[in-house]
CSV table of C-alpha atoms in Angstrom, one decimal:
chain,number,residue,atom,x,y,z
V,843,MET,CA,0.2,0.2,0.1
V,844,VAL,CA,2.6,2.6,1.0
V,845,SER,CA,4.3,1.5,-2.2
V,846,ASN,CA,1.7,2.8,-4.1
V,847,TYR,CA,2.1,6.4,-2.6
V,848,ARG,CA,5.8,6.4,-3.0
V,849,GLY,CA,5.4,4.8,-6.8
V,850,TYR,CA,3.5,8.5,-8.0
V,851,ARG,CA,5.7,11.4,-8.4
V,852,PRO,CA,3.4,14.0,-6.1
V,853,PRO,CA,2.0,16.9,-8.4
V,854,GLN,CA,1.0,19.9,-6.1
V,855,GLY,CA,-2.5,18.9,-4.9
V,856,MET,CA,-1.3,15.5,-4.0
V,857,VAL,CA,1.7,17.2,-1.7
V,858,SER,CA,-1.0,19.6,-0.1
V,859,TRP,CA,-3.7,16.9,0.6
V,860,ALA,CA,-0.9,14.6,2.1
V,861,LEU,CA,0.1,17.5,4.2
V,862,HIS,CA,-3.3,17.8,5.4
V,863,ARG,CA,-3.8,14.1,6.5
V,864,LEU,CA,-0.6,14.5,8.4
V,865,ALA,CA,-1.5,17.6,10.0
V,866,GLY,CA,-5.1,16.2,11.0
V,867,LEU,CA,-3.7,12.9,12.2
V,868,GLY,CA,-1.0,14.4,14.3
V,869,VAL,CA,-3.4,16.9,15.8
V,870,LEU,CA,-5.4,13.7,16.8
V,871,VAL,CA,-2.4,12.1,17.9
V,872,PHE,CA,-2.2,15.3,20.5
V,873,LEU,CA,-5.5,15.0,21.3
V,874,LEU,CA,-5.5,11.7,22.9
V,875,LEU,CA,-2.5,12.7,24.9
V,876,HIS,CA,-4.4,15.9,26.0
V,877,ILE,CA,-7.5,13.7,27.1
V,878,VAL,CA,-4.8,11.6,29.6
V,879,ASP,CA,-3.4,14.9,31.0
V,880,ILE,CA,-6.7,16.0,31.4
V,881,PHE,CA,-7.6,13.2,33.1
V,882,ALA,CA,-5.0,13.7,35.7
V,883,VAL,CA,-7.1,16.8,37.1
V,884,GLY,CA,-9.4,14.1,38.6
V,885,TYR,CA,-7.0,13.2,41.0
V,886,GLY,CA,-6.9,16.6,42.6
V,887,PRO,CA,-4.9,19.9,41.5
V,888,GLU,CA,-1.8,18.7,42.9
V,889,ALA,CA,-1.7,15.7,40.9
V,890,PHE,CA,-2.4,18.1,37.9
V,891,ASN,CA,0.1,20.3,38.9
V,892,GLU,CA,2.9,18.0,39.4
V,893,LEU,CA,2.3,16.6,35.9
V,894,LEU,CA,2.5,20.3,33.9
V,895,PHE,CA,6.6,19.7,34.1
V,896,ILE,CA,6.1,18.0,31.1
V,897,TYR,CA,4.8,21.3,28.9
V,898,ARG,CA,8.2,22.8,30.1
V,899,HIS,CA,10.3,20.2,28.8
V,900,PRO,CA,12.2,21.6,25.8
V,901,VAL,CA,11.3,18.4,23.8
V,902,PHE,CA,7.9,18.9,24.4
V,903,ARG,CA,7.9,22.6,23.7
V,904,VAL,CA,9.5,21.4,20.1
V,905,GLY,CA,6.6,19.1,19.9
V,906,GLU,CA,4.1,22.0,20.4
V,907,LEU,CA,5.5,23.5,18.0
V,908,ILE,CA,5.1,21.1,15.7
V,909,LEU,CA,1.4,20.7,16.6
V,910,VAL,CA,0.9,24.5,16.1
V,911,ALA,CA,2.2,24.4,12.7
V,912,GLY,CA,-0.4,21.3,11.9
V,913,LEU,CA,-2.6,23.5,13.3
V,914,TYR,CA,-2.5,26.2,11.2
V,915,TYR,CA,-1.8,24.2,8.1
V,916,HIS,CA,-5.0,22.0,8.3
V,917,ALA,CA,-6.8,25.1,9.1
V,918,LEU,CA,-5.5,27.3,6.4
V,919,ASN,CA,-5.7,24.8,3.9
V,920,GLY,CA,-9.3,23.6,5.4
V,921,VAL,CA,-10.3,26.9,4.1
V,922,ARG,CA,-8.7,26.3,0.7
V,923,ILE,CA,-10.6,22.7,0.6
V,924,ILE,CA,-14.0,24.4,1.4
V,925,LEU,CA,-13.7,26.9,-1.1
V,926,VAL,CA,-12.8,24.3,-4.0
V,927,ASP,CA,-16.3,22.8,-2.9
V,928,PHE,CA,-18.6,25.2,-2.5
V,929,TRP,CA,-17.4,27.9,-4.6
V,930,SER,CA,-17.9,27.2,-8.5
V,931,GLN,CA,-14.9,28.9,-9.6
V,932,GLY,CA,-12.8,27.0,-6.8
V,933,TRP,CA,-11.0,24.7,-9.1
V,934,LYS,CA,-9.9,27.1,-11.4
V,935,TYR,CA,-7.6,28.9,-8.6
V,936,GLU,CA,-6.7,26.0,-6.6
V,937,ARG,CA,-3.0,26.4,-7.2
V,938,GLN,CA,-2.8,29.7,-6.3
V,939,MET,CA,-4.8,29.3,-3.4
V,940,PHE,CA,-2.5,26.6,-2.4
V,941,GLN,CA,0.6,29.0,-2.8
V,942,ALA,CA,-1.4,31.7,-0.7
V,943,VAL,CA,-2.2,28.9,1.9
V,944,ILE,CA,1.6,28.6,2.1
V,945,ALA,CA,2.3,32.4,2.3
V,946,LEU,CA,-0.2,32.6,5.2
V,947,PHE,CA,1.1,29.5,7.1
V,948,LEU,CA,4.6,31.3,7.0
V,949,LEU,CA,3.3,34.6,7.8
V,950,THR,CA,1.5,33.0,11.4
V,951,PHE,CA,3.8,30.7,12.3
V,952,ILE,CA,7.4,32.2,12.2
V,953,PRO,CA,5.9,34.8,14.7
V,954,THR,CA,4.2,32.3,16.9
V,955,ALA,CA,7.5,30.0,16.8
V,956,LEU,CA,10.0,33.0,17.7
V,957,LEU,CA,7.2,33.5,20.7
V,958,MET,CA,6.9,30.1,21.9
V,959,LEU,CA,10.7,29.3,21.6
V,960,ARG,CA,12.0,32.4,23.7
V,961,PRO,CA,11.5,30.9,27.0
V,962,LEU,CA,14.6,28.3,25.6
V,963,PHE,CA,17.0,30.4,24.8
C,565,MET,CA,19.5,10.7,-29.8
C,566,GLN,CA,20.0,8.2,-27.4
C,567,VAL,CA,17.6,7.3,-24.5
C,568,HIS,CA,17.5,4.9,-21.8
C,569,LEU,CA,14.5,2.8,-20.7
C,570,ARG,CA,14.1,1.9,-17.4
C,571,ILE,CA,10.7,-0.6,-18.1
C,572,GLN,CA,9.1,-2.7,-15.3
C,573,ARG,CA,8.6,-6.1,-16.3
C,574,TYR,CA,6.6,-8.7,-14.9
C,575,ASN,CA,5.7,-11.9,-16.0
C,576,PRO,CA,3.5,-14.1,-13.4
C,577,GLU,CA,4.2,-17.4,-14.6
C,578,VAL,CA,7.8,-17.3,-14.3
C,579,ASP,CA,9.1,-14.1,-11.9
C,580,ALA,CA,8.4,-14.1,-8.2
C,581,LYS,CA,8.0,-10.2,-8.4
C,582,PRO,CA,8.1,-7.0,-10.8
C,583,TYR,CA,11.5,-6.0,-11.8
C,584,PHE,CA,13.3,-3.5,-13.8
C,585,ALA,CA,14.8,-3.7,-17.4
C,586,GLU,CA,16.7,-1.5,-19.0
C,587,TYR,CA,17.3,-0.8,-22.7
C,588,ASP,CA,19.1,1.9,-24.7
C,589,VAL,CA,17.2,3.0,-28.0
C,590,GLU,CA,17.8,5.6,-30.8
C,591,VAL,CA,15.1,7.9,-31.4
C,592,GLU,CA,14.0,11.3,-32.5
C,593,PRO,CA,13.3,14.0,-29.7
C,594,THR,CA,10.0,14.2,-31.8
C,595,ASP,CA,9.2,10.8,-31.6
C,596,ARG,CA,6.6,9.5,-29.0
C,597,VAL,CA,7.4,7.3,-26.1
C,598,LEU,CA,5.4,4.6,-27.7
C,599,ASP,CA,7.6,4.7,-30.5
C,600,ALA,CA,10.4,4.1,-28.0
C,601,LEU,CA,8.7,1.3,-26.9
C,602,ASN,CA,7.9,-0.2,-30.1
C,603,LEU,CA,11.7,-0.3,-31.0
C,604,VAL,CA,12.5,-2.0,-27.9
C,605,LYS,CA,9.6,-4.8,-28.7
C,606,TRP,CA,10.9,-4.6,-32.3
C,607,TYR,CA,14.5,-4.9,-32.3
C,608,HIS,CA,15.6,-5.7,-29.0
C,609,ASP,CA,13.0,-7.9,-26.6
C,610,GLY,CA,10.0,-9.2,-28.1
C,611,THR,CA,8.7,-10.4,-25.1
C,612,LEU,CA,7.9,-6.8,-23.6
C,613,THR,CA,4.3,-6.5,-23.4
C,614,TYR,CA,1.7,-3.3,-23.6
C,615,ARG,CA,-1.2,-1.9,-25.2
C,616,ARG,CA,-1.6,0.3,-27.8
C,617,SER,CA,-4.2,0.3,-30.6
C,618,CYS,CA,-4.7,3.6,-32.4
C,619,ALA,CA,-1.8,5.4,-31.1
C,620,HIS,CA,-2.9,8.9,-31.6
C,621,GLY,CA,-4.5,9.8,-28.4
C,622,VAL,CA,-8.0,8.4,-29.3
C,623,CYS,CA,-8.3,5.0,-28.2
C,624,GLY,CA,-7.1,5.2,-24.5
C,625,SER,CA,-5.2,2.1,-24.6
C,626,ASP,CA,-1.5,3.0,-23.5
C,627,ALA,CA,-2.0,4.4,-20.3
C,628,MET,CA,0.7,3.8,-18.1
C,629,ARG,CA,3.3,5.7,-15.4
C,630,ILE,CA,5.9,7.8,-17.4
C,631,ASN,CA,8.7,8.9,-14.8
C,632,GLY,CA,6.0,8.6,-12.3
C,633,ARG,CA,2.9,10.4,-13.6
C,634,ASN,CA,0.0,8.5,-15.8
C,635,ARG,CA,0.3,9.3,-19.3
C,636,LEU,CA,-0.4,8.1,-22.7
C,637,ALA,CA,3.1,7.1,-24.4
C,638,CYS,CA,1.6,8.0,-27.8
C,639,LYS,CA,1.0,11.9,-26.6
C,640,LEU,CA,4.0,11.9,-24.8
C,641,LEU,CA,7.3,13.3,-26.7
C,642,ILE,CA,10.3,12.1,-25.9
C,643,ARG,CA,11.5,16.2,-25.8
C,644,ASP,CA,9.3,16.6,-23.1
C,645,VAL,CA,10.5,13.7,-20.7
C,646,GLY,CA,14.2,13.7,-21.1
C,647,THR,CA,16.7,10.7,-21.9
C,648,ASN,CA,16.3,9.0,-18.6
C,649,ILE,CA,12.5,7.5,-18.8
C,650,THR,CA,11.1,4.9,-16.1
C,651,ILE,CA,8.1,3.3,-17.4
C,652,GLU,CA,5.6,1.7,-14.9
C,653,PRO,CA,2.4,0.1,-15.3
C,654,LEU,CA,-0.8,2.2,-13.7
C,655,ILE,CA,-1.4,1.6,-10.0
C,656,GLY,CA,-4.1,0.0,-8.3
C,657,PHE,CA,-4.7,-2.5,-10.9
C,658,ARG,CA,-3.4,-6.3,-11.1
C,659,ILE,CA,-1.1,-6.8,-13.3
C,660,ILE,CA,-1.3,-9.3,-15.9
C,661,ARG,CA,2.2,-8.8,-17.5
C,662,ASP,CA,4.8,-6.0,-17.9
C,663,LEU,CA,2.8,-3.0,-18.9
C,664,VAL,CA,-0.7,-4.5,-19.0
C,665,VAL,CA,-3.2,-4.6,-16.1
C,666,ASP,CA,-6.4,-5.7,-15.4
C,667,MET,CA,-9.2,-2.8,-16.5
C,668,GLU,CA,-12.2,-5.2,-15.3
C,669,PRO,CA,-12.7,-3.0,-11.8
C,670,PHE,CA,-12.3,-0.2,-14.0
C,671,PHE,CA,-14.9,-0.8,-16.5
C,672,GLU,CA,-17.3,-2.5,-14.0
C,673,ALA,CA,-17.0,1.0,-12.0
C,674,TYR,CA,-17.9,2.7,-15.5
C,675,LYS,CA,-20.9,0.8,-16.1
C,676,SER,CA,-22.4,1.2,-12.4
C,677,VAL,CA,-23.3,5.0,-13.5
C,678,LEU,CA,-25.2,4.0,-16.2
C,679,PRO,CA,-23.7,5.9,-18.7
C,680,PHE,CA,-25.8,6.0,-22.0
C,681,LEU,CA,-28.7,8.0,-22.8
C,682,ILE,CA,-32.0,7.7,-20.7
C,683,ASN,CA,-35.2,8.8,-22.3
C,684,ASP,CA,-38.2,7.1,-22.4
C,685,ASP,CA,-40.2,9.8,-24.4
C,686,PRO,CA,-41.1,8.2,-27.6
C,687,ALA,CA,-38.0,8.8,-30.3
C,688,PRO,CA,-38.6,11.5,-32.6
C,689,VAL,CA,-38.5,11.0,-36.6
C,690,GLY,CA,-35.0,12.8,-36.4
C,691,GLU,CA,-32.4,13.4,-34.0
C,692,ARG,CA,-33.1,14.9,-30.7
C,693,LEU,CA,-32.3,18.5,-30.9
C,694,GLN,CA,-30.4,20.4,-28.4
C,695,SER,CA,-29.5,24.1,-28.2
C,696,PRO,CA,-25.6,24.9,-28.2
C,697,GLU,CA,-25.8,26.2,-24.5
C,698,ASP,CA,-27.3,23.1,-23.5
C,699,ARG,CA,-24.6,20.8,-25.3
C,700,GLN,CA,-21.8,23.4,-24.0
C,701,ARG,CA,-22.9,22.7,-20.5
C,702,PHE,CA,-21.3,19.0,-20.2
C,703,ASP,CA,-19.2,19.5,-23.5
C,704,ASP,CA,-15.8,19.2,-21.5
C,705,THR,CA,-16.8,15.6,-19.9
C,706,THR,CA,-17.8,14.4,-23.6
C,707,LYS,CA,-14.1,14.0,-24.2
C,708,CYS,CA,-13.0,11.0,-22.1
C,709,ILE,CA,-11.6,8.1,-23.6
C,710,LEU,CA,-11.6,6.0,-20.7
C,711,CYS,CA,-7.8,5.3,-20.7
C,712,ALA,CA,-8.0,5.3,-16.8
C,713,CYS,CA,-5.1,7.9,-16.1
C,714,CYS,CA,-7.4,9.6,-13.8
C,715,THR,CA,-9.0,6.7,-11.8
C,716,SER,CA,-5.1,5.2,-11.5
C,717,SER,CA,-3.5,8.7,-10.3
C,718,CYS,CA,-6.3,9.1,-7.8
C,719,PRO,CA,-4.7,8.1,-4.1
C,720,ILE,CA,-8.2,7.3,-2.7
C,721,THR,CA,-8.5,4.6,-5.5
C,722,TRP,CA,-5.3,3.1,-4.6
C,723,THR,CA,-6.4,2.0,-1.0
C,724,ASN,CA,-10.5,1.7,-1.6
C,725,ASP,CA,-11.6,-0.5,-4.0
C,726,GLU,CA,-15.2,0.5,-3.6
C,727,PHE,CA,-14.3,3.9,-4.9
C,728,VAL,CA,-15.9,4.4,-8.1
C,729,GLY,CA,-13.3,6.5,-9.3
C,730,PRO,CA,-12.9,10.0,-11.2
C,731,ALA,CA,-13.5,8.3,-14.7
C,732,ALA,CA,-17.0,6.8,-13.6
C,733,ILE,CA,-17.9,10.4,-12.2
C,734,VAL,CA,-17.0,12.3,-15.4
C,735,ASN,CA,-19.0,9.9,-17.5
C,736,ALA,CA,-21.7,10.3,-15.0
C,737,HIS,CA,-21.4,13.7,-15.6
C,738,ARG,CA,-21.6,13.8,-19.3
C,739,PHE,CA,-25.4,12.5,-18.8
C,740,ILE,CA,-26.7,14.2,-15.7
C,741,TYR,CA,-26.2,17.5,-17.3
C,742,ASP,CA,-27.4,16.4,-20.8
C,743,SER,CA,-30.7,18.0,-21.5
C,744,ARG,CA,-32.1,15.1,-23.4
C,745,ASP,CA,-31.4,12.9,-20.9
C,746,GLN,CA,-34.1,11.8,-18.0
C,747,ALA,CA,-31.9,9.7,-15.5
C,748,ALA,CA,-30.2,12.4,-13.5
C,749,ALA,CA,-31.7,11.4,-10.2
C,750,GLU,CA,-31.0,8.0,-10.6
C,751,ARG,CA,-27.6,8.8,-11.5
C,752,LEU,CA,-26.9,11.0,-8.4
C,753,ALA,CA,-28.4,8.6,-5.9
C,754,ILE,CA,-25.8,6.2,-7.5
C,755,LEU,CA,-22.9,8.6,-6.9
C,756,ASN,CA,-24.5,9.4,-3.4
C,757,GLN,CA,-23.7,6.3,-1.8
C,758,LYS,CA,-20.7,5.6,0.2
C,759,SER,CA,-18.2,4.6,-3.0
C,760,GLY,CA,-19.8,7.7,-4.8
C,761,VAL,CA,-18.6,11.3,-5.1
C,762,TRP,CA,-18.0,11.8,-1.2
C,763,ARG,CA,-14.9,9.9,-1.4
C,764,CYS,CA,-13.4,12.6,-3.6
C,765,ARG,CA,-10.9,14.7,-1.5
C,766,THR,CA,-10.1,17.1,-4.0
C,767,VAL,CA,-6.4,16.2,-4.7
C,768,PHE,CA,-6.2,17.2,-8.4
C,769,ASN,CA,-4.0,14.1,-9.5
C,770,CYS,CA,-7.0,13.3,-12.1
C,771,THR,CA,-7.0,16.9,-13.5
C,772,GLU,CA,-3.2,16.8,-13.8
C,773,ALA,CA,-3.2,13.4,-15.4
C,774,CYS,CA,-6.2,13.7,-17.8
C,775,PRO,CA,-4.6,13.4,-21.5
C,776,ARG,CA,-7.7,15.1,-22.6
C,777,GLY,CA,-7.5,17.9,-20.4
C,778,ILE,CA,-10.8,17.5,-19.0
C,779,GLN,CA,-11.1,19.3,-15.5
C,780,VAL,CA,-11.9,16.0,-13.6
C,781,THR,CA,-11.9,17.7,-10.4
C,782,ARG,CA,-14.4,20.3,-11.4
C,783,ALA,CA,-16.7,17.7,-13.2
C,784,ILE,CA,-16.4,15.7,-9.3
C,785,GLU,CA,-17.5,18.8,-7.3
C,786,GLU,CA,-20.5,19.9,-9.4
C,787,VAL,CA,-21.6,16.4,-9.3
C,788,LYS,CA,-21.1,16.9,-5.2
C,789,ARG,CA,-23.0,20.3,-5.4
C,790,SER,CA,-25.9,19.3,-7.5
C,791,LEU,CA,-26.2,16.3,-4.8
C,792,LEU,CA,-26.2,19.4,-2.3
C,793,THR,CA,-29.0,21.6,-4.1
C,794,GLY,CA,-30.5,19.3,-6.4
C,795,ASP,CA,-29.9,21.7,-9.0
C,796,VAL,CA,-28.9,19.7,-12.5
C,797,SER,CA,-28.8,22.8,-14.6
């Protein structure tokens, strides 16, 4: 199955779709982790606060950065997909909209990344 | 000029799994990839197996993966692919031998969307007339030659055997928006099923691959919107 995906030289649309799916799955995995840490609240505020050290760990902070990247891309490209689906001229501007998604992604992600990584330096 | 061909070979009676065979042939830049394949078959290795019929981009027999993308070997010029050419069979179908794949599931999907005119009115003496505007509505999707470039380029069809695929939807589109046809509702019901248009994730591989330049994803999106609004004009 995986060899099928490797066997086709991806056009731009396939790249956008693969990134969208990867980002979606990544966010889903984080959500499961998030449910586990929220579950700790059931053992009282002390237990929850004690667990928060995980979130301050540099490795986790980088993980969070990847999560934010996934969220931004998934959200922006999601708007592109909605336009392709519901706007009758969407198919015509599919490429330009992908370029806009990448531009907007960089515009929003770079400042966010700087803000998030600042405490590490 | 000399080109180097890497061609995926597989004879199920002899080979355990597909492998690549390499050939060097002398061609003109204005020759087509099909001419290079013919040179291999005629002068190097007569056992090389591939489909081709009209050799002019009309019959849709010689769809294959050329340098990783679905193309018709008879429409692609050597000068547009370079001197190193990798040729593989279409993805998502069972390989019968070398570049020949089993197209039966493809035609089953095609037949499932009722790709013929349905009109129960008494047939007129002459033609069923239609205004140029009404004809224009579905002009793009009349161009399909059923080569399977689109269906086999779609990542959804690689993992989902149920999905009817872009080609079947294109051919449903050709009749759904035909003012002479009366079975749009029936076809829309077929495409509204789990195996229908909703599996499309607007990857646009089909549009990129279509050797006839059909805006395949546009056609699929129009069918989706007709299902939502009930409007088939």
